[in-house]
Short mmCIF file of C-alpha atoms in Angstrom, two decimals:
data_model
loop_
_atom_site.label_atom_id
_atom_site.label_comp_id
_atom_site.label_asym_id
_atom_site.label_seq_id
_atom_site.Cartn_x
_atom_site.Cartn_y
_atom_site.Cartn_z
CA UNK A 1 0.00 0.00 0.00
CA UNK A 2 2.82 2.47 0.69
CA UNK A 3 3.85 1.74 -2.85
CA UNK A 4 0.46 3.04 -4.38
CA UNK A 5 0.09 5.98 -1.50
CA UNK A 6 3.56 7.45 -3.05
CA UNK A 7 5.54 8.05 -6.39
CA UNK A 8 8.55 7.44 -7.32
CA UNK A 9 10.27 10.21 -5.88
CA UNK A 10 8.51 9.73 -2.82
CA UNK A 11 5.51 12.46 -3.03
CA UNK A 12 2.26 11.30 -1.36
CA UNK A 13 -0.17 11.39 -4.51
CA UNK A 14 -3.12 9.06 -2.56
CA UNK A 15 -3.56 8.80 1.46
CA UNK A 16 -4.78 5.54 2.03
CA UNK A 17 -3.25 4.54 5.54
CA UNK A 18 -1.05 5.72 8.38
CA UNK A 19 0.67 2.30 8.56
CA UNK A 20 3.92 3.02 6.67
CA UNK A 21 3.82 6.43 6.46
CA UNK A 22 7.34 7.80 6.52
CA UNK A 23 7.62 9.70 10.16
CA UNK A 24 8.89 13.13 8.76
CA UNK A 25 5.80 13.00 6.21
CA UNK A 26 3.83 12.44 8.99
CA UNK A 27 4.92 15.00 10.95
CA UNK A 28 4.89 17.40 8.36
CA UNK A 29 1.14 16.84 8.09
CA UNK A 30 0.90 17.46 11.31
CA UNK A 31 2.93 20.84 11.56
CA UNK A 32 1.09 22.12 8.17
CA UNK A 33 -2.20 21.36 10.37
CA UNK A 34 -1.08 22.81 12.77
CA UNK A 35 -0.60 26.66 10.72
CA UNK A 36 -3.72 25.84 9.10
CA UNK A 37 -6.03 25.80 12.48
CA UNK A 38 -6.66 29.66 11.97
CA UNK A 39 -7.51 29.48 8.48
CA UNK A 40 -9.80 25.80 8.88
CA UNK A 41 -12.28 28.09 11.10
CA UNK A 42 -13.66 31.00 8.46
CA UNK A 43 -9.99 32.61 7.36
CA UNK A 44 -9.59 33.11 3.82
CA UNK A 45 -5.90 33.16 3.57
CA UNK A 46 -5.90 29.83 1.94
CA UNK A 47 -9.62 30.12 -0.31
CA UNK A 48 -6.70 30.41 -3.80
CA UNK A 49 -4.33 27.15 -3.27
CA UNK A 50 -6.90 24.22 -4.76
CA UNK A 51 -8.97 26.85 -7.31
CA UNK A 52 -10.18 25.22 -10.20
CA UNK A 53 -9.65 21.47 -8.42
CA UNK A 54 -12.94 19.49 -8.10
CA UNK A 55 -13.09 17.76 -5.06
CA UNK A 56 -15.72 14.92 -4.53
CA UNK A 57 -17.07 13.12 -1.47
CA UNK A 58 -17.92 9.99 -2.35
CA UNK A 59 -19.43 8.00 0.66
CA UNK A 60 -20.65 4.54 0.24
CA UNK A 61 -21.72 4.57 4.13
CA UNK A 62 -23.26 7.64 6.51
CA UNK A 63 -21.29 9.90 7.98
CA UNK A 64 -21.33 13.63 10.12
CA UNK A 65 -18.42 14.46 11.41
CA UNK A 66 -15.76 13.46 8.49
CA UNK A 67 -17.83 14.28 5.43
CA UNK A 68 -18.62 17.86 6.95
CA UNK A 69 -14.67 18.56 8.25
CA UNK A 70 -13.63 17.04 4.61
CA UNK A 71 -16.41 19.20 2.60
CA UNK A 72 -15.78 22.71 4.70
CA UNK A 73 -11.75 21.67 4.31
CA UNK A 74 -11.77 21.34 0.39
CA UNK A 75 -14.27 24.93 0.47
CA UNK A 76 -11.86 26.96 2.88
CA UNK A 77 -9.24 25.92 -0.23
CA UNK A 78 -11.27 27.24 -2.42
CA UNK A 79 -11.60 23.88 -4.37
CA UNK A 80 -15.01 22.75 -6.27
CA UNK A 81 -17.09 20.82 -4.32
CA UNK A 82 -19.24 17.97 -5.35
CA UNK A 83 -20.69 15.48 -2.61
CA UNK A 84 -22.12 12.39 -3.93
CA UNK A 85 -24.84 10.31 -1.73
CA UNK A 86 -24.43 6.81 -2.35
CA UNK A 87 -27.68 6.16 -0.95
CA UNK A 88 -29.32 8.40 -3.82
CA UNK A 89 -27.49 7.54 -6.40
CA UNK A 90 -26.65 5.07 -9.81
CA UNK A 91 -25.24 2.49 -7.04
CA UNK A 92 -28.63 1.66 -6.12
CA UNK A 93 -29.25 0.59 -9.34
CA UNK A 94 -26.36 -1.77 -9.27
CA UNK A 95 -23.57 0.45 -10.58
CA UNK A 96 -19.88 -0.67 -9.63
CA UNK A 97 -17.80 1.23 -7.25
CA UNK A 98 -15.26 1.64 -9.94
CA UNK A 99 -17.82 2.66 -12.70
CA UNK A 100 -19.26 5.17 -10.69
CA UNK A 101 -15.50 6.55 -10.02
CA UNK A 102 -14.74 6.85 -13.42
CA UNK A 103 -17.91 8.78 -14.32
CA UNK A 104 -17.02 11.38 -11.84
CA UNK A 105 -13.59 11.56 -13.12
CA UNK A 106 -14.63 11.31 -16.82
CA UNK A 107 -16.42 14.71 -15.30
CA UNK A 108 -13.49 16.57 -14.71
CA UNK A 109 -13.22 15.62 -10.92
CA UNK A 110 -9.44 15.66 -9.28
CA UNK A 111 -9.54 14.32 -6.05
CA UNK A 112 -11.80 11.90 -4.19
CA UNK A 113 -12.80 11.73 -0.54
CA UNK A 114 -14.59 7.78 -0.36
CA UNK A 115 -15.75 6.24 2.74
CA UNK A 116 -16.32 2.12 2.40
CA UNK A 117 -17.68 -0.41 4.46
CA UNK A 118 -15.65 -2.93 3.00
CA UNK A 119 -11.59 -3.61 4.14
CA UNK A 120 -9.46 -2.13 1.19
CA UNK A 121 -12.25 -0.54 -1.16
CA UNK A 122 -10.56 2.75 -1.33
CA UNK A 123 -7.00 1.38 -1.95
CA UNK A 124 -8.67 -0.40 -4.64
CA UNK A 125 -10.63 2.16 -6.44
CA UNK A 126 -6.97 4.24 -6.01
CA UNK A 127 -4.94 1.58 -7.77
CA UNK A 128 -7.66 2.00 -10.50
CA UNK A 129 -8.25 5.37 -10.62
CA UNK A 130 -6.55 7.77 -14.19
CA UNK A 131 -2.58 8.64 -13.20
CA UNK A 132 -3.34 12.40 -11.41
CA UNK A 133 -6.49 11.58 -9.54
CA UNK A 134 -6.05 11.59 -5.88
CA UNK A 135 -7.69 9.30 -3.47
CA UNK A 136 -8.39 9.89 0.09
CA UNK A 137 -9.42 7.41 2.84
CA UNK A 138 -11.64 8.75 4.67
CA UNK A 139 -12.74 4.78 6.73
CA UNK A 140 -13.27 1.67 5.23
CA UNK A 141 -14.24 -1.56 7.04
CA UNK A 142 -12.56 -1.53 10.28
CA UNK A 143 -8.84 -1.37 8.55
CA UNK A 144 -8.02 2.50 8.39
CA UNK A 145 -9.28 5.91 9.40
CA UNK A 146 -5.96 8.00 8.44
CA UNK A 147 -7.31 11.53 8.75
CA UNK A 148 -8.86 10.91 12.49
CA UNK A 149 -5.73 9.30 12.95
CA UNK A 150 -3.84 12.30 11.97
CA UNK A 151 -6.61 14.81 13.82
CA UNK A 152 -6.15 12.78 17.24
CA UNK A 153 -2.25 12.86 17.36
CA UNK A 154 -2.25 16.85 16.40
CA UNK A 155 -4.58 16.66 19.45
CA UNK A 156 -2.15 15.37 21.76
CA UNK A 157 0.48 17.13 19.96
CA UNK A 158 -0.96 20.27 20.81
CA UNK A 159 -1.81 19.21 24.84
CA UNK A 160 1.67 17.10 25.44
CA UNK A 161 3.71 18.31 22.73
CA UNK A 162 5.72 16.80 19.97
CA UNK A 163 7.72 14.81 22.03
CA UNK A 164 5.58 11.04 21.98
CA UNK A 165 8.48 9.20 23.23
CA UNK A 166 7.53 10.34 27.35
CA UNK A 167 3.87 9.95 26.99
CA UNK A 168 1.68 6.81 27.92
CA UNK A 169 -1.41 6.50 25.96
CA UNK A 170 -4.67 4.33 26.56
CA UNK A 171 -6.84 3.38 24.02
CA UNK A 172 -9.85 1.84 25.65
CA UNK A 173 -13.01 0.06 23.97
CA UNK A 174 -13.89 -1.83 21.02
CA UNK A 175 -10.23 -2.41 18.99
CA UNK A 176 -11.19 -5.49 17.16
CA UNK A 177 -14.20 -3.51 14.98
CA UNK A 178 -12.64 -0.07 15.19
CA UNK A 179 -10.69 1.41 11.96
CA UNK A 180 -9.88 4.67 14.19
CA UNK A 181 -8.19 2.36 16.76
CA UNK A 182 -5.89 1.07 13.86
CA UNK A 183 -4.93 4.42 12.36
CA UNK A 184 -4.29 5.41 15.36
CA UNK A 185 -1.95 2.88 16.54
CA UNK A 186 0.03 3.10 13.34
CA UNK A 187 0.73 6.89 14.15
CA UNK A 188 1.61 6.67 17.51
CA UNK A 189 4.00 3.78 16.35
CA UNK A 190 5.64 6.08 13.74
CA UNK A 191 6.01 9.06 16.24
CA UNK A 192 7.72 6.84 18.71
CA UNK A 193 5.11 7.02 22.10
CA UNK A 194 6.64 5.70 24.61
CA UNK A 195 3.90 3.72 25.98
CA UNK A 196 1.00 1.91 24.27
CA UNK A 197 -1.94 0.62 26.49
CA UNK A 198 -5.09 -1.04 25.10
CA UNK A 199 -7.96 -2.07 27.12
CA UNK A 200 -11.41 -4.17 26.43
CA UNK A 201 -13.16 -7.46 26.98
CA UNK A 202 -11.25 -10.08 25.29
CA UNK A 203 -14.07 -10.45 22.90
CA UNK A 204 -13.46 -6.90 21.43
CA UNK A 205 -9.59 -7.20 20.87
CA UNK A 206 -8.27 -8.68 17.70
CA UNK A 207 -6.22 -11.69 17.73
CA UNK A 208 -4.31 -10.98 15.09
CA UNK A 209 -0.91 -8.82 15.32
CA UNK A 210 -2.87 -5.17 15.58
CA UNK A 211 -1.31 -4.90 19.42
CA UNK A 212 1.93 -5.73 18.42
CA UNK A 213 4.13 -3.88 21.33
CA UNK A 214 1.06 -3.06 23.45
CA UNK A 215 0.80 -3.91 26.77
CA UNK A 216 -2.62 -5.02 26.39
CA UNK A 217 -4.99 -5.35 29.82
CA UNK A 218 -8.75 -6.19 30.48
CA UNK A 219 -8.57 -4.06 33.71
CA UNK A 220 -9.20 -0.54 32.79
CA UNK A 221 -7.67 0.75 36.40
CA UNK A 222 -4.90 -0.59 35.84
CA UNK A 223 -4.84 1.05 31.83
CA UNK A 224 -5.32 4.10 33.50
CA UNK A 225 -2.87 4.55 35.71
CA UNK A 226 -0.19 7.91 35.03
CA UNK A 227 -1.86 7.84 31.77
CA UNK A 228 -1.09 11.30 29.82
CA UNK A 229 -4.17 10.45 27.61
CA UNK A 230 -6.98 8.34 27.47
CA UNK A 231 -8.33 7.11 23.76
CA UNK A 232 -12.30 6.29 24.18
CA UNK A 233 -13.84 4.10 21.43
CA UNK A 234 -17.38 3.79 21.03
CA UNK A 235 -19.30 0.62 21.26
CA UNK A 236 -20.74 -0.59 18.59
CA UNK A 237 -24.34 -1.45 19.53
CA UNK A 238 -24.99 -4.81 17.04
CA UNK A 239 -22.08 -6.01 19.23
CA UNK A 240 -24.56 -6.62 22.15
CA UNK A 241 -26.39 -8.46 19.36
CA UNK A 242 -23.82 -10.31 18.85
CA UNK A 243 -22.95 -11.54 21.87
CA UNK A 244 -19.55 -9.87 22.29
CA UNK A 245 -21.20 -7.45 25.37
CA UNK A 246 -23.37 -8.98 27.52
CA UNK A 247 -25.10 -5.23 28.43
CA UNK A 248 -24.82 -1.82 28.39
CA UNK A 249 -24.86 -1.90 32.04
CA UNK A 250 -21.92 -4.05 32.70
CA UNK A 251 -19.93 -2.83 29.89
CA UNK A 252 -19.89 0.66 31.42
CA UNK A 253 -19.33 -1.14 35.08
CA UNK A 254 -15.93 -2.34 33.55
CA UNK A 255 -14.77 -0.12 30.67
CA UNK A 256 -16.89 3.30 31.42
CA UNK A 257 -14.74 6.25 31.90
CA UNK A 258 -16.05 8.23 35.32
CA UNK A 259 -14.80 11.09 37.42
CA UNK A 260 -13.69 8.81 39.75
CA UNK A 261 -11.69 6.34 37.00
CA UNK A 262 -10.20 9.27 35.21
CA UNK A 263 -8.48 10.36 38.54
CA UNK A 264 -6.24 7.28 38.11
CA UNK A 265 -4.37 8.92 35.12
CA UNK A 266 -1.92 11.43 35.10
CA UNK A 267 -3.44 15.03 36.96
CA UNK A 268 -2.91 16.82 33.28
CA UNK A 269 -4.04 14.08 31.38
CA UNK A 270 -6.16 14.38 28.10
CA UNK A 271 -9.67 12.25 27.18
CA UNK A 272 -10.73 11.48 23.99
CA UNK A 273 -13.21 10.42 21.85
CA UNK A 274 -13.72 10.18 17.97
CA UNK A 275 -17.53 10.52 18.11
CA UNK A 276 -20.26 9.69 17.99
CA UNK A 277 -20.34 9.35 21.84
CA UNK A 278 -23.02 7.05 23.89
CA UNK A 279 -22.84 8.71 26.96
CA UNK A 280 -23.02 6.93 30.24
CA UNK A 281 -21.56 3.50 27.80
CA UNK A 282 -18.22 4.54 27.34
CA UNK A 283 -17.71 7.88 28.98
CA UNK A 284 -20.01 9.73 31.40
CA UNK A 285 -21.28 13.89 30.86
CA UNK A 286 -19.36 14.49 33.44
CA UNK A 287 -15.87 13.42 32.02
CA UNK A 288 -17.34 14.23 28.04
CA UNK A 289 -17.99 17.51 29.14
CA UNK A 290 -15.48 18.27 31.90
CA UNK A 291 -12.20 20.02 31.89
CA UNK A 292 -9.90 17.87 30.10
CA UNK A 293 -11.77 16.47 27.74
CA UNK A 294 -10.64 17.28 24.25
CA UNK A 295 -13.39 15.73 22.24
CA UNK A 296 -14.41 19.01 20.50
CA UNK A 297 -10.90 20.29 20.09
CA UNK A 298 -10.88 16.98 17.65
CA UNK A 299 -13.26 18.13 16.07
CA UNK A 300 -11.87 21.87 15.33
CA UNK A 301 -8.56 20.06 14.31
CA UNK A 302 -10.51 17.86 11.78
CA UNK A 303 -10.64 20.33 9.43
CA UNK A 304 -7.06 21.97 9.70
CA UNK A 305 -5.94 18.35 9.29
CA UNK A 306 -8.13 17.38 5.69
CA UNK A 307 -6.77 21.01 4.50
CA UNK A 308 -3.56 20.11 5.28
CA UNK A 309 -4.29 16.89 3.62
CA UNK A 310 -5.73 18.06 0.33
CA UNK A 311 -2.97 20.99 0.14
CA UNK A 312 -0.53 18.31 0.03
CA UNK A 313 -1.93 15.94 -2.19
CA UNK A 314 -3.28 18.65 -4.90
CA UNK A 315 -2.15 21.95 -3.80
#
């Protein structure tokens, strides 16, 4: 995949996962991001770099928060904007994936923002796609999620600093089913943080080599403890109908993040979420909406991140 995600000289032309991502490209991202938070909320110091560049989001499954950070990100650029609703469209009808790309290409589009349920859609409709047309991952199937991957380590970059190498992280939750979890683990590989913790039931880790180098735990005290930030994941409702929770209730007995939890971590830690949030499951108001959460500061930085993103990519 690294080998389709850059060319020959080494220039990202697609961004289709974190996992092998050179560090200093990576970190570049991150520090372009970070000059573009000004601009990613209403400045117009950037509305010239993707002019005449027609940017499309093409979801195959709902979203709120990415297709709205990716669709105001490609506007503060000043690109075209075209957002295609799978659910309304040709591939209801029985149109391929790959058909329906090349239409919007054959219409003059330049980049494309595609959400997939399925593992490796994206990567596939990239290796496709005409030479020049950019792809962009914006989740498929539970393998990647590289923009909220990118979004949640400029939020700890911004509360801990650029420095990973001290910090203890714990990501907390549903692992096996959760793309974001992935993405995010591949960064915090690359940037070198110092400590990886996961914690969940056994039946919502994978058993493949995802935790590679985690210390991985079932007791979310003991995750917690000196943590400099804790990574919430939310829990997937059909997997009560599956059988992998046996309830809400005793789900957030042993993995809900409280007041009285949170005091286990470090005193400055961080808490975060990538939304949606069921509150009082994984996380109560109290620590959602209390001082050091940072779950809307992801949010703000999901749109400096997808500019910095496109800029790269097309600018």
């Amino acid at each position: 995949m690294t080998d389709l995600q850059t060319d020959a000289e080494g220039r990202l032309r697609h961004l289709l996962s974190l996992e092998g991502l050179p560090r200093p490209e990576l970190e570049r991202l991150l520090e372009r991001a970070q000059q573009l938070t000004a601009d990613a909320h209403g400045g117009t110091a950037q509305r010239g770099v993707l002019a005449g560049k027609a940017v499309c989001t093409l979801f195959f499954e709902p979203s709120t928060r990415t297709r709205s950070s990716f669709s105001l990100a490609a506007q503060r650029l000043g690109a075209d904007l075209l957002n295609f609703d799978a659910s309304t469209a040709s591939t209801t009808k029985g149109e391929a994936d790959l058909d329906t790309l090349k239409t919007l290409e054959a219409m003059g589009v330049h980049a494309f923002v595609v959400r997939h349920k399925r593992d490796g859609a994206v990567a596939e409709l990239a290796a496709a796609a005409t030479p020049g047309t950019v792809l962009l991952n914006a989740g498929d199937g539970r393998s990647n999620h590289p923009t909220q991957g990118l979004l949640d380590m400029l939020t700890l970059r911004q509360a801990k600093g650029a420095d990973f190498s001290r910090l203890k992280v714990a990501i907390v939750g549903d692992v096996k089913h959760s793309r974001v979890a992935r993405s995010d683990l591949h960064a915090l590989r690359t940037l070198g943080c110092g400590e990886i913790r996961v914690c969940g039931p056994a039946s919502l880790l994978p058993d493949d080599d995802t935790l590679r180098g985690c210390t991985v735990t079932d007791d979310l005290d003991a995750a917690l403890d000196g943590v400099d930030a804790a990574m919430m994941l939310r829990l997937q409702r059909e997997r009560m109908a599956e059988g992998l929770v046996a309830s809400i209730e005793d789900y957030h007995r042993d993995y809900g993040l409280t007041d009285s939890r949170l005091a286990r971590a470090a005193p400055d830690a961080i808490v975060m979420h990538p939304g949606p949030m069921n509150r009082g499951v994984e996380i109560t108001d109290e620590v959602a909406d209390g001082p050091q959460s940072r779950v809307l500061r992801q949010v703000a930085n999901g749109v400096a991140v997808r500019m910095a993103v496109l800029e790269a990519l097309l600018g």
